[in-house]
Structure formats: structure tokens, C-alpha cells
């Protein structure tokens, strides 16, 4: 706190925490959220064949975190939809992204410099939602640390956590894409941020809420803008988790994330030879079978 005061960041953090989110920051949040929906395979075709289902998916992308938080706290799930201004704004963004003539709106917001601005503003909303979720849960459960952490977590990454339900609305069922199994950077960061804000709310972290909001927002904005600009799917936490998780859990955090889809092609040649490997339990294939399989693959490619 003395360092923050010396650098005159206390007043800046306080002013930053009081900046209203509606409509500018919320608009950016809706644009980026619905952009991610349009990136999903089959989302454009769904909007043409079933516009109502597409609109519902868009609303889940925009307000899924509020729905999950209300579910955890036993409040009406449809409560946030009484906010007519936000719902109308999100609906307008959905219509422009999917149905604007010549895709002009989509092309404008997808232009990388413009998109990076929207991504940065979305992270401002994410951090503020985590802080508000922790504060809200604290009113219901003053000593319920896990409730506060869970509420802040879903406030920050509720859309990702309910992605399987959103996929069902689009007629897709991919349980292997569960966000709990394969956490993305925003989901991990929301969890860690929820822990920090819970510690601050319960007076275990000696820093003001405004300062924590400012510092964590700068971290999230910097990381997410960099990852978006470089088209990277990695996480800044990977290096730290690579050292800590083998000590605590005996394996790297999310170590199977990159091996579920490619384990058959990469793991079989390098890891399958060890006696303790799960591949060693499978019957070995002879050279004739392997050559026969390769001939069939070549035949299919030729066809």
C-alpha cells in the first residue's frame, strides 16, 4: 500500500474502479462474446436455419455467468433478463454480427487492432464481475470462502463453464470439450482472481479492493491482448504450474490437454515402449499389419 501511495496509484485505482461499464464496456463484452460464438463450427448455418436457437446461444454467451451465479446463490435464473437495456444491446450486436449486409459489421470488429481494443475492454468487465460476485456472495455467506470463490469464478468464466449446455442448443454434444477438463486461460485466471478477491474481502489480503481490481485488470488485459494478437492458446500460468503441480499432484496441471487427441499418433511411438505405459498392455502389431495399414491409407488418399 505504501508503494501504491508513493506512485500515486491509489487515486488512479479508485477512479478506475468507479468507471461505469454500461454501455461502452458492456458493448465490447457483447461483441467479443458473440464473435466467439460465430467462430464455432456451424454457428452461421444455425443462425440461418434456426435464428431463435442462435439468439439463445448468443444470450448465453453474454449472460451465462449471471445465470450460473444466480443458480449457485438460489436466486431466479431469469433475473438478469429484466435488464432490458443490456438484453436489447446484446440482441442488436447478435443481429449485426450474423445478419449485417455484406458482413460489414463482422469485418469491422474482426479487424485485429479494433478487436484488440474490444478484447481489452472485455477483460475490464470480467474482473469487475469477479469482484462484484465475491461481494454479492459475501452478503449471503459471510464465512463461506468456497461459496465466494465459486461465485466469483462463475462470474468470470460462466460462459465457458456452461459451454456444453450451449452446445446442446446448437445440436452438438461434445462432453470431451468440458471446460473443467481443459481449462483455458480466462477460466484459470478467473479462478485465481476469485481466490484473491475472496482473500481481500475477508481481510486476509492487505490491499484495497480498488487497487486489486486495477492490478488484476492490468494483468488480464496485458495477457489476453498478447494472446489474441499472437493467436496463441497457451497460458501464462503454464510455466509456474509445470514446476508446482508435479510436486503437489505428481503430474503437470492439465498434462493430458494436448495428448487426448494426439496420444495415438505421438504417444505410441515414444511412450508406448515403457513397461509402465498403458500402451504396453495393447497387443503389438506386426510389421505386416503395419504395412497393410499404410497401404490402405495410401489407397484412400489416392481415391
Coordinates of C-alpha atoms in Angstrom, one line a residue:
X1 CA 0.0 0.0 0.0
X2 CA 2.9 2.4 0.7
X3 CA 4.3 1.7 -2.7
X4 CA 0.9 2.4 -4.3
X5 CA 0.6 5.6 -2.4
X6 CA 4.2 6.7 -3.4
X7 CA 3.4 6.1 -7.0
X8 CA 0.0 7.9 -6.7
X9 CA -1.7 4.7 -7.9
X10 CA -4.2 4.7 -5.1
X11 CA -6.3 7.6 -6.6
X12 CA -6.0 6.2 -10.1
X13 CA -7.1 2.7 -8.9
X14 CA -10.1 4.3 -7.1
X15 CA -11.1 6.3 -10.1
X16 CA -10.7 3.3 -12.4
X17 CA -12.9 1.1 -10.1
X18 CA -15.7 3.7 -10.4
X19 CA -15.8 3.8 -14.2
X20 CA -19.3 2.8 -15.4
X21 CA -19.4 -0.4 -17.5
X22 CA -22.6 0.4 -19.4
X23 CA -22.8 0.9 -22.3
X24 CA -19.3 1.1 -23.7
X25 CA -17.6 -1.7 -21.8
X26 CA -20.6 -3.9 -21.9
X27 CA -20.9 -3.4 -25.6
X28 CA -17.3 -4.6 -26.1
X29 CA -18.1 -7.6 -23.9
X30 CA -21.1 -8.5 -26.0
X31 CA -19.2 -8.0 -29.3
X32 CA -16.3 -10.3 -28.3
X33 CA -18.6 -12.9 -26.7
X34 CA -20.8 -13.2 -29.8
X35 CA -17.7 -13.2 -32.1
X36 CA -16.6 -16.3 -30.3
X37 CA -20.0 -17.8 -31.0
X38 CA -19.7 -17.1 -34.7
X39 CA -16.3 -18.8 -34.7
X40 CA -17.9 -22.0 -33.6
X41 CA -18.4 -24.6 -36.5
X42 CA -21.9 -24.5 -37.8
X43 CA -22.9 -21.3 -35.9
X44 CA -23.6 -19.3 -39.1
X45 CA -25.7 -22.1 -40.6
X46 CA -27.6 -22.4 -37.4
X47 CA -28.4 -18.6 -37.4
X48 CA -29.9 -19.1 -40.9
X49 CA -32.0 -22.2 -40.2
X50 CA -32.8 -21.6 -36.5
X51 CA -32.5 -17.9 -35.6
X52 CA -34.2 -18.4 -32.2
X53 CA -31.7 -21.0 -31.2
X54 CA -28.8 -18.8 -32.4
X55 CA -30.2 -15.9 -30.4
X56 CA -30.5 -18.0 -27.2
X57 CA -26.9 -19.2 -27.7
X58 CA -25.8 -15.6 -28.0
X59 CA -27.6 -14.6 -24.8
X60 CA -25.9 -17.5 -23.0
X61 CA -22.5 -16.2 -24.3
X62 CA -23.4 -12.7 -23.0
X63 CA -25.2 -13.6 -19.7
X64 CA -24.2 -17.1 -18.9
X65 CA -22.1 -16.0 -15.9
X66 CA -25.0 -14.2 -14.3
X67 CA -27.2 -17.3 -14.8
X68 CA -24.7 -19.6 -13.1
X69 CA -24.1 -17.2 -10.3
X70 CA -27.9 -16.9 -9.6
X71 CA -28.1 -20.7 -9.7
X72 CA -25.4 -21.0 -7.0
X73 CA -27.0 -18.4 -4.8
X74 CA -30.5 -19.7 -5.2
X75 CA -31.8 -16.6 -7.0
X76 CA -34.2 -16.5 -10.0
X77 CA -32.2 -17.6 -13.1
X78 CA -34.0 -15.2 -15.3
X79 CA -33.5 -12.2 -13.1
X80 CA -30.8 -10.5 -15.2
X81 CA -33.0 -10.6 -18.2
X82 CA -35.1 -7.9 -16.5
X83 CA -32.3 -5.5 -17.5
X84 CA -33.9 -4.5 -20.8
X85 CA -31.1 -2.2 -21.9
X86 CA -28.5 -4.9 -21.7
X87 CA -30.6 -7.6 -23.4
X88 CA -31.5 -5.2 -26.3
X89 CA -27.9 -4.1 -26.7
X90 CA -26.7 -7.8 -26.8
X91 CA -29.5 -8.7 -29.3
X92 CA -28.5 -5.8 -31.6
X93 CA -24.9 -7.0 -31.5
X94 CA -26.0 -10.5 -32.3
X95 CA -28.1 -9.3 -35.3
X96 CA -25.4 -7.1 -36.7
X97 CA -22.7 -9.8 -36.4
X98 CA -24.8 -12.5 -38.0
X99 CA -27.1 -10.6 -40.4
X100 CA -25.5 -7.3 -41.3
X101 CA -25.4 -6.9 -45.1
X102 CA -22.1 -8.0 -46.7
X103 CA -20.9 -8.9 -43.2
X104 CA -19.7 -5.3 -42.8
X105 CA -20.1 -5.1 -39.0
X106 CA -18.3 -8.5 -38.6
X107 CA -15.4 -7.5 -40.8
X108 CA -15.0 -4.2 -38.9
X109 CA -14.9 -5.7 -35.4
X110 CA -12.7 -8.6 -36.6
X111 CA -10.0 -6.2 -37.8
X112 CA -7.2 -7.0 -35.4
X113 CA -6.4 -3.6 -34.0
X114 CA -10.1 -3.0 -33.3
X115 CA -10.6 -6.4 -32.0
X116 CA -7.7 -6.0 -29.5
X117 CA -9.4 -2.9 -28.1
X118 CA -12.6 -4.8 -27.6
X119 CA -10.7 -7.8 -26.0
X120 CA -9.0 -5.4 -23.5
X121 CA -12.4 -3.8 -22.6
X122 CA -13.9 -7.2 -22.1
X123 CA -11.3 -8.1 -19.6
X124 CA -12.2 -5.0 -17.6
X125 CA -15.7 -6.3 -17.4
X126 CA -14.6 -9.7 -16.4
X127 CA -12.5 -8.5 -13.5
X128 CA -15.3 -6.2 -12.3
X129 CA -17.8 -9.1 -12.5
X130 CA -15.5 -11.3 -10.3
X131 CA -15.2 -8.6 -7.7
X132 CA -19.0 -8.0 -7.7
X133 CA -19.7 -11.7 -7.5
X134 CA -17.4 -12.1 -4.4
X135 CA -19.1 -9.1 -2.8
X136 CA -22.5 -10.4 -3.5
X137 CA -21.7 -13.9 -2.2
X138 CA -20.2 -12.4 1.0
X139 CA -23.5 -10.8 1.8
X140 CA -25.2 -14.2 1.7
X141 CA -22.4 -16.3 3.3
X142 CA -20.1 -14.2 5.4
X143 CA -17.7 -17.1 6.2
X144 CA -18.3 -19.2 3.2
X145 CA -15.0 -18.9 1.5
X146 CA -15.7 -21.7 -1.0
X147 CA -19.1 -20.2 -1.9
X148 CA -17.4 -16.8 -2.6
X149 CA -14.7 -18.4 -4.7
X150 CA -17.2 -20.4 -6.7
X151 CA -19.5 -17.4 -7.3
X152 CA -16.6 -15.2 -8.4
X153 CA -15.3 -18.0 -10.6
X154 CA -18.5 -18.5 -12.5
X155 CA -19.0 -14.7 -12.7
X156 CA -15.7 -14.5 -14.6
X157 CA -15.9 -17.6 -16.7
X158 CA -19.5 -18.8 -16.6
X159 CA -19.8 -18.9 -20.3
X160 CA -17.0 -21.3 -20.7
X161 CA -18.2 -23.5 -17.8
X162 CA -21.6 -23.9 -19.3
X163 CA -20.3 -24.4 -22.9
X164 CA -21.6 -27.9 -23.1
X165 CA -25.2 -26.7 -22.4
X166 CA -24.7 -24.0 -25.0
X167 CA -23.5 -26.7 -27.5
X168 CA -26.7 -28.7 -26.9
X169 CA -28.7 -25.7 -28.1
X170 CA -26.7 -25.8 -31.3
X171 CA -27.4 -29.6 -31.6
X172 CA -23.8 -30.5 -30.7
X173 CA -22.7 -32.9 -27.9
X174 CA -19.0 -32.9 -27.1
X175 CA -18.5 -33.9 -23.5
X176 CA -14.8 -34.3 -24.1
X177 CA -14.6 -30.5 -24.5
X178 CA -15.7 -29.9 -20.9
X179 CA -14.0 -26.7 -19.6
X180 CA -13.2 -28.3 -16.3
X181 CA -11.1 -30.9 -18.1
X182 CA -9.4 -28.4 -20.3
X183 CA -9.3 -25.1 -18.7
X184 CA -8.5 -22.1 -20.9
X185 CA -6.5 -19.1 -19.7
X186 CA -9.6 -17.0 -18.8
X187 CA -11.1 -19.8 -16.8
X188 CA -7.9 -20.4 -14.8
X189 CA -7.3 -16.7 -14.3
X190 CA -10.9 -16.2 -13.1
X191 CA -10.4 -19.0 -10.5
X192 CA -7.2 -17.4 -9.3
X193 CA -8.7 -14.0 -9.3
X194 CA -11.7 -15.3 -7.3
X195 CA -9.3 -16.6 -4.7
X196 CA -7.5 -13.2 -4.5
X197 CA -10.7 -11.2 -4.2
X198 CA -12.0 -13.6 -1.6
X199 CA -8.9 -13.1 0.5
X200 CA -9.3 -9.4 0.1
X201 CA -13.0 -9.5 1.0
X202 CA -12.2 -11.5 4.2
X203 CA -9.4 -9.1 5.1
X204 CA -6.6 -11.7 4.7
X205 CA -5.1 -9.8 1.8
X206 CA -3.9 -6.3 3.0
X207 CA -4.8 -4.3 -0.1
X208 CA -7.9 -2.2 -1.0
X209 CA -10.5 -3.6 -3.5
X210 CA -9.9 -0.7 -5.9
X211 CA -6.2 -1.4 -6.0
X212 CA -6.7 -5.2 -6.5
X213 CA -9.2 -4.5 -9.3
X214 CA -6.8 -2.2 -11.0
X215 CA -3.7 -4.5 -10.7
X216 CA -5.6 -7.7 -11.7
X217 CA -7.3 -5.9 -14.6
X218 CA -3.9 -4.7 -16.0
X219 CA -2.7 -8.3 -15.7
X220 CA -5.7 -9.7 -17.5
X221 CA -5.7 -7.1 -20.2
X222 CA -2.0 -7.5 -20.9
X223 CA -2.1 -11.3 -21.1
X224 CA -5.3 -11.5 -23.1
X225 CA -4.3 -8.9 -25.7
X226 CA -0.9 -10.6 -26.1
X227 CA -2.5 -14.0 -26.6
X228 CA -5.1 -12.6 -29.0
X229 CA -2.5 -10.7 -31.0
X230 CA -0.2 -13.7 -31.3
X231 CA -3.1 -16.2 -31.9
X232 CA -1.8 -18.2 -29.0
X233 CA -3.8 -20.8 -26.9
X234 CA -1.1 -21.1 -24.3
X235 CA -1.4 -19.8 -20.7
X236 CA 1.0 -17.6 -18.7
X237 CA 0.4 -20.0 -15.8
X238 CA 1.8 -23.0 -17.7
X239 CA 5.4 -22.4 -16.6
X240 CA 4.6 -22.0 -12.9
X241 CA 2.2 -24.9 -12.9
X242 CA 4.8 -27.0 -14.6
X243 CA 7.0 -26.7 -11.5
X244 CA 4.4 -26.7 -8.8
X245 CA 1.9 -29.3 -9.9
X246 CA 4.4 -32.3 -10.2
X247 CA 5.3 -31.6 -6.6
X248 CA 1.8 -31.3 -5.3
X249 CA -0.1 -33.7 -7.5
X250 CA 2.6 -35.9 -9.2
X251 CA 1.7 -34.7 -12.7
X252 CA 1.6 -31.5 -14.7
X253 CA -1.6 -29.4 -14.4
X254 CA -3.7 -30.3 -17.4
X255 CA -1.0 -32.5 -18.7
X256 CA -3.5 -34.5 -20.8
X257 CA -4.8 -31.5 -22.5
X258 CA -2.6 -31.9 -25.6
X259 CA -2.5 -35.7 -25.5
X260 CA -6.1 -36.7 -25.6
X261 CA -6.4 -36.1 -29.4
X262 CA -2.9 -36.8 -30.4
X263 CA -1.8 -39.5 -28.0
X264 CA -2.5 -42.2 -30.5
X265 CA -0.1 -40.7 -33.0
X266 CA 2.7 -39.3 -30.8
X267 CA 2.4 -41.3 -27.6
X268 CA 2.5 -44.7 -29.4
X269 CA 6.0 -44.2 -30.8
X270 CA 7.6 -42.6 -27.8
X271 CA 5.8 -43.5 -24.7
X272 CA 4.4 -46.9 -25.6
X273 CA 7.6 -48.8 -25.2
X274 CA 7.9 -48.4 -21.4
X275 CA 6.8 -51.2 -19.2
X276 CA 4.6 -49.0 -17.2
X277 CA 2.9 -47.4 -20.1
X278 CA -0.7 -48.1 -20.8
X279 CA 0.2 -48.7 -24.4
X280 CA 2.3 -51.7 -23.4
X281 CA -0.9 -53.6 -22.4
X282 CA -2.1 -53.5 -26.0
X283 CA -1.2 -56.3 -28.4
X284 CA 1.8 -55.4 -30.5
X285 CA 1.1 -55.1 -34.3
X286 CA 3.4 -57.0 -36.6
X287 CA 5.3 -55.3 -39.5
X288 CA 2.9 -57.0 -42.0
X289 CA -0.1 -55.5 -40.3
X290 CA 1.5 -52.0 -40.1
X291 CA 2.5 -52.2 -43.8
X292 CA -1.0 -53.4 -44.7
X293 CA -2.5 -50.4 -42.8
X294 CA -0.2 -48.0 -44.5
X295 CA -1.1 -49.4 -47.9
X296 CA -4.8 -48.9 -47.1
X297 CA -4.2 -45.3 -46.1
X298 CA -2.4 -44.6 -49.3
X299 CA -5.2 -46.2 -51.3
X300 CA -7.8 -44.0 -49.5
X301 CA -5.7 -40.9 -50.2
X302 CA -5.4 -41.8 -53.9
X303 CA -9.2 -42.3 -54.1

